[in-house]
Amino acid sequence: MSEIKIVSAPEGIEGAGFFATRLDKVVGLARSHSLWPLPFATSCCGIEFMATMGSHYDFARFGSERPSFSPRQADLLMVMGTIAKKMGPVLKQVYLQMAEPRWVIAVGACASSGGIFDTYSVMQGIDEIIPVDVYVPGCPPRPEAIIDGFNRIQDLVKSESMRRRNSPEYQALMTNYGIK
Amino acid sequence: MAIATENLIADLQSTFGTALSNFEEPYGLLTFQTNKDSIIPVLKYLNENETYRFRFLTDVCAVHYPTTKELAVVYHVQSMENNFRLRIKVFIPESNPKIPTATVLYESANWQERETYDFYGVIFEGHPNLVRILNVDDMVAFPMRKEHPLEDPNRIDKNDTYFGR
């Protein structure tokens, strides 16, 4: 039997028979350990993600047991690979179809900046069309790097307010990208 | 029934006269030039001639020559029966890049001409649907022309000193 680890409880006040903490901490904890990713894999970074999902690296142990191939049920958009300019509107539509709260991770040099493909047909980073929470460097990044990027997303989810979409900063960001 | 290169050249020259020029055979591929008024009659002759039977259009593409401000439209045709290939070049000015469409002879020219239009801006007159085929529809430039910048000028992270230039 392997040792089963359980995440520690958020800070709060504990007494005989009760435990009091903030609701957003509990919700953040729950969310961060059940993020359903939507893999948007277009090239070699996607192959690395397949290794990440496989039994050796076992992406599912972070609560991403179910990669969602429907944007409607996904929490985290993982963009892995070169995004051609023609793919841009498709990617944006996938992002728009996701329900709040939603996070985006750009895996690899191409998704982050266009990478080596500085050319007429390739988008120079997906942040030209959608906001990105975490960038994972590498060409392609190893599964450890993808997992580390995912853990940074988990940190964000834990620490952000429960309804970040109501914050003026978030709304300004969305307006910036032309998303209502 | 093989095609003898000398006989083919002689026959083409007797049929089309001075409209054809610059016959050469780089790497064994018979190549010649013609002009935009003769290209369709030449292709039609090669296609419909019962001896030659150039029934297969391998490729239509273009080459941009910025020094002479010209675009070369290049046709590759093949005679499957005779196992013989031909390359025909037509030079048109960059300022007026118009040439008649080959879709009247080969259905396969449709997408090839769309691609050539997409990347070089060659206008194939009479083409049934001359719109972009590979690039995004709202692109305004023709990216394979030499004046098109190789790199995205909006990128600010590419400092020349890091790239040794």
XYZ file of C-alpha atoms in Angstrom:
345
model
C 0.000 0.000 0.000
C 1.326 3.371 -0.913
C 1.047 6.212 1.490
C -1.937 8.350 0.654
C -1.377 12.068 1.014
C -4.197 14.428 1.801
C -3.852 18.164 1.360
C -3.727 20.106 4.565
C -6.735 22.131 5.588
C -6.695 25.899 5.065
C -5.892 28.019 8.059
C -8.808 28.514 10.409
C -9.990 28.232 13.938
C -10.275 24.751 15.276
C -11.966 23.654 18.430
C -13.795 20.732 19.930
C -16.155 19.516 17.224
C -15.866 22.523 14.907
C -13.560 24.072 12.380
C -14.129 27.570 11.090
C -12.425 29.009 8.022
C -13.207 31.237 5.086
C -15.546 29.907 2.432
C -13.401 31.114 -0.463
C -10.437 29.176 0.959
C -12.473 25.983 0.995
C -13.857 26.583 -2.472
C -10.382 27.440 -3.778
C -8.957 24.274 -2.249
C -11.692 22.147 -3.794
C -11.391 23.816 -7.179
C -7.634 23.599 -7.324
C -7.710 19.830 -6.833
C -10.399 19.133 -9.381
C -9.367 21.260 -12.334
C -10.669 19.727 -15.516
C -8.259 20.555 -18.288
C -9.150 20.973 -21.937
C -6.062 19.901 -23.901
C -5.772 22.032 -27.024
C -2.822 20.191 -28.509
C -1.578 21.125 -31.956
C 1.988 19.855 -32.118
C 4.969 18.429 -30.242
C 4.020 19.994 -26.891
C 0.849 17.948 -27.191
C 2.962 14.803 -27.440
C 4.692 15.802 -24.211
C 1.284 16.290 -22.653
C 0.320 12.754 -23.694
C 3.320 11.533 -21.702
C 2.190 13.781 -18.847
C -1.250 12.210 -18.913
C 0.171 8.702 -19.040
C 0.781 6.412 -16.083
C 4.428 7.380 -15.574
C 3.782 11.052 -14.817
C 0.122 10.510 -13.946
C -1.394 13.928 -14.413
C -4.592 12.631 -12.842
C -3.084 12.621 -9.354
C -3.565 16.396 -9.206
C -7.287 16.033 -9.581
C -7.358 16.280 -13.356
C -8.757 12.834 -13.703
C -11.005 13.846 -16.495
C -9.516 15.764 -19.404
C -12.556 17.494 -20.785
C -12.793 17.559 -24.540
C -15.819 19.801 -24.322
C -15.023 23.420 -23.410
C -18.353 23.722 -21.591
C -17.235 21.521 -18.716
C -13.576 22.538 -18.680
C -11.900 24.810 -16.132
C -8.422 25.028 -17.615
C -7.526 25.564 -21.249
C -4.126 24.050 -21.940
C -2.803 25.381 -25.236
C 0.063 23.197 -26.371
C 1.700 23.827 -29.685
C 1.979 26.217 -32.582
C -1.163 28.251 -33.144
C -1.430 29.339 -36.761
C -3.208 32.608 -37.448
C -5.960 30.620 -39.091
C -6.411 28.663 -35.856
C -6.749 31.895 -33.836
C -10.540 32.350 -34.181
C -11.057 28.653 -33.334
C -8.993 28.990 -30.155
C -10.828 32.142 -29.169
C -14.179 30.472 -29.699
C -13.119 27.523 -27.536
C -12.125 29.997 -24.816
C -15.432 31.844 -25.096
C -17.346 28.585 -24.783
C -15.723 27.829 -21.438
C -17.709 28.765 -18.358
C -16.260 30.973 -15.639
C -14.121 30.441 -13.685
C -11.605 29.590 -16.391
C -7.848 29.581 -16.576
C -5.430 29.364 -19.479
C -1.959 27.861 -19.585
C 0.309 28.382 -22.588
C 2.617 25.384 -22.847
C 5.817 25.741 -24.808
C 7.575 28.436 -26.779
C 5.101 28.467 -29.683
C 1.978 29.007 -27.626
C 3.788 31.578 -25.486
C 5.523 33.641 -28.159
C 5.369 31.940 -31.538
C 8.690 30.270 -30.788
C 10.941 29.677 -33.758
C 8.023 30.235 -36.110
C 8.382 33.970 -36.538
C 6.588 33.981 -39.856
C 3.534 35.263 -41.665
C 1.292 32.329 -40.822
C 1.918 31.818 -37.105
C 0.415 33.738 -34.216
C 3.158 35.284 -32.098
C 1.829 33.997 -28.785
C -1.754 33.165 -27.886
C -1.898 36.189 -25.567
C -2.615 38.185 -28.702
C -6.160 36.826 -28.609
C -6.881 35.381 -25.154
C -5.549 36.169 -21.663
C -2.991 33.679 -20.325
C -2.469 32.855 -16.643
C 0.683 30.734 -16.774
C 3.392 30.332 -19.423
C 5.470 27.151 -19.480
C 8.826 27.634 -21.216
C 10.491 24.900 -23.243
C 10.595 23.599 -26.769
C 8.905 21.344 -25.950
C 8.793 21.434 -22.138
C 9.299 18.168 -20.329
C 6.314 16.671 -18.493
C 7.816 17.901 -15.210
C 7.625 21.460 -16.541
C 4.015 21.023 -17.633
C 3.165 19.653 -14.187
C 4.974 22.580 -12.569
C 2.972 25.011 -14.714
C -0.171 23.199 -13.668
C 0.843 23.533 -10.019
C 1.264 27.289 -10.508
C -2.312 27.349 -11.847
C -3.391 25.493 -8.713
C -1.691 28.170 -6.590
C -3.615 30.815 -8.504
C -6.904 28.983 -8.043
C -6.277 28.603 -4.317
C -5.414 32.215 -3.744
C -7.847 33.993 -6.046
C -11.153 35.255 -4.845
C -14.103 32.992 -5.418
C -15.688 35.275 -7.965
C -12.713 36.820 -9.666
C -14.816 37.531 -12.729
C -16.516 40.321 -10.763
C -13.293 42.135 -10.033
C -12.681 45.344 -12.002
C -9.181 44.165 -13.012
C -10.558 40.994 -14.542
C -13.302 42.853 -16.353
C -10.793 45.378 -17.657
C -8.639 42.491 -18.909
C -11.607 40.942 -20.694
C -12.543 44.270 -22.270
C -8.944 44.574 -23.369
C -9.350 41.358 -25.344
C -12.743 42.375 -26.681
C -14.556 39.776 -24.592
C -17.683 41.139 -22.973
C 6.205 5.580 -78.080
C 8.697 7.838 -76.457
C 8.940 11.534 -77.130
C 12.238 12.682 -78.595
C 13.159 16.017 -77.065
C 14.567 17.452 -80.317
C 11.443 16.509 -82.259
C 9.191 18.048 -79.608
C 11.182 21.303 -79.637
C 11.121 21.436 -83.438
C 7.401 20.744 -83.548
C 6.615 23.389 -80.909
C 8.775 25.968 -82.661
C 7.161 25.303 -86.032
C 3.689 25.554 -84.460
C 4.155 28.582 -82.201
C 7.207 30.262 -83.723
C 8.708 33.113 -81.752
C 6.153 32.838 -78.937
C 8.418 30.217 -77.392
C 11.965 30.954 -76.318
C 14.835 30.000 -74.003
C 14.707 26.250 -74.508
C 16.970 24.541 -71.999
C 17.278 21.257 -70.161
C 18.465 21.818 -66.587
C 18.807 18.437 -64.838
C 17.187 16.807 -67.875
C 13.904 18.686 -67.498
C 12.911 20.382 -70.727
C 12.083 24.015 -69.930
C 11.018 26.926 -72.075
C 9.438 30.339 -71.824
C 6.362 31.726 -73.439
C 4.135 34.737 -72.969
C 0.773 35.160 -71.316
C -1.135 35.274 -74.611
C 0.330 31.970 -75.791
C 0.351 29.943 -72.605
C -3.185 28.555 -72.915
C -2.820 27.658 -76.645
C 0.524 25.967 -75.853
C -0.956 23.982 -72.950
C -4.003 23.131 -75.074
C -1.805 21.904 -77.920
C 0.297 19.750 -75.605
C -2.792 18.424 -73.852
C -4.832 17.555 -76.928
C -2.060 16.300 -79.191
C -2.623 12.563 -79.564
C 1.110 11.821 -79.708
C 2.255 13.875 -76.721
C -0.791 13.517 -74.444
C 0.357 15.936 -71.695
C -2.811 15.229 -69.725
C -1.489 15.808 -66.220
C -0.825 19.224 -64.724
C 1.670 18.510 -61.961
C 1.957 22.013 -60.572
C 1.297 25.684 -61.051
C 3.496 27.950 -58.981
C 5.248 31.293 -59.166
C 8.660 32.827 -58.555
C 9.192 36.442 -57.604
C 12.143 38.293 -59.154
C 12.355 41.610 -57.281
C 15.331 42.954 -59.262
C 13.497 42.797 -62.579
C 10.106 43.414 -60.911
C 8.695 40.310 -62.516
C 6.733 37.265 -61.488
C 7.351 33.982 -63.253
C 4.368 31.652 -63.376
C 5.665 28.126 -63.774
C 3.620 25.252 -65.192
C 4.730 21.656 -64.857
C 2.945 19.241 -67.171
C 3.466 15.547 -67.536
C 2.680 12.952 -70.155
C 1.956 9.813 -68.194
C 1.948 7.549 -71.245
C 5.289 8.821 -72.513
C 6.864 9.336 -69.085
C 7.861 12.853 -70.096
C 7.820 16.053 -68.117
C 7.839 19.676 -69.240
C 8.275 22.993 -67.502
C 6.840 26.171 -68.991
C 7.574 29.615 -67.590
C 5.662 32.811 -68.213
C 7.104 36.110 -67.014
C 4.561 38.785 -66.113
C 5.208 42.235 -64.669
C 4.770 42.741 -60.931
C 2.683 45.848 -61.611
C 0.111 43.959 -63.682
C 0.262 40.319 -62.586
C -2.488 38.953 -64.814
C -2.531 35.694 -66.739
C -5.368 33.613 -68.187
C -6.532 30.670 -66.114
C -5.619 27.091 -66.961
C -8.823 25.775 -65.381
C -10.328 25.719 -68.884
C -7.975 22.789 -69.613
C -7.234 21.213 -66.232
C -9.667 21.059 -63.309
C -6.667 20.499 -61.047
C -5.455 24.007 -61.855
C -8.222 25.400 -59.660
C -6.575 24.988 -56.256
C -3.048 25.397 -57.597
C -3.936 28.774 -59.041
C -5.687 29.759 -55.843
C -2.527 28.917 -53.921
C -0.387 30.878 -56.379
C -2.741 33.825 -55.998
C -2.683 33.453 -52.229
C 1.096 33.626 -51.944
C 2.168 35.730 -54.941
C -0.884 37.745 -55.918
C -1.015 36.431 -59.470
C -4.452 37.194 -60.916
C -5.675 34.246 -62.989
C -8.273 35.802 -65.261
C -11.347 33.660 -65.720
C -10.722 31.541 -62.632
C -14.083 30.403 -61.189
C -13.239 31.185 -57.546
C -10.024 33.124 -57.095
C -9.904 33.532 -53.307
C -7.278 32.673 -50.703
C -6.917 28.985 -49.990
C -4.295 28.557 -47.240
C -3.803 31.889 -45.494
C -6.316 33.679 -43.327
C -9.028 35.331 -45.418
C -8.389 38.837 -44.104
C -4.693 38.812 -44.996
C -3.843 41.730 -47.272
C -0.250 40.879 -48.221
C 1.156 38.201 -50.491
C 3.646 36.575 -48.139
C 5.941 34.838 -50.644
C 6.827 38.055 -52.411
C 10.316 39.171 -51.514
C 9.225 42.528 -50.086
C 7.178 40.767 -47.415
C 9.117 40.913 -44.118
C 10.412 37.544 -42.946
C 9.781 38.299 -39.291
C 6.878 39.894 -37.492
C 7.868 43.575 -37.102
C 5.594 43.881 -34.045
C 7.715 41.591 -31.908
C 9.697 43.579 -29.376
C 11.459 40.690 -27.658
C 13.836 39.922 -30.536
C 16.840 42.049 -29.779
C 19.265 41.936 -32.710
C 22.319 41.769 -30.426
C 21.116 38.408 -29.052
C 20.934 37.045 -32.570
C 24.391 38.248 -33.616
C 23.203 40.654 -36.274
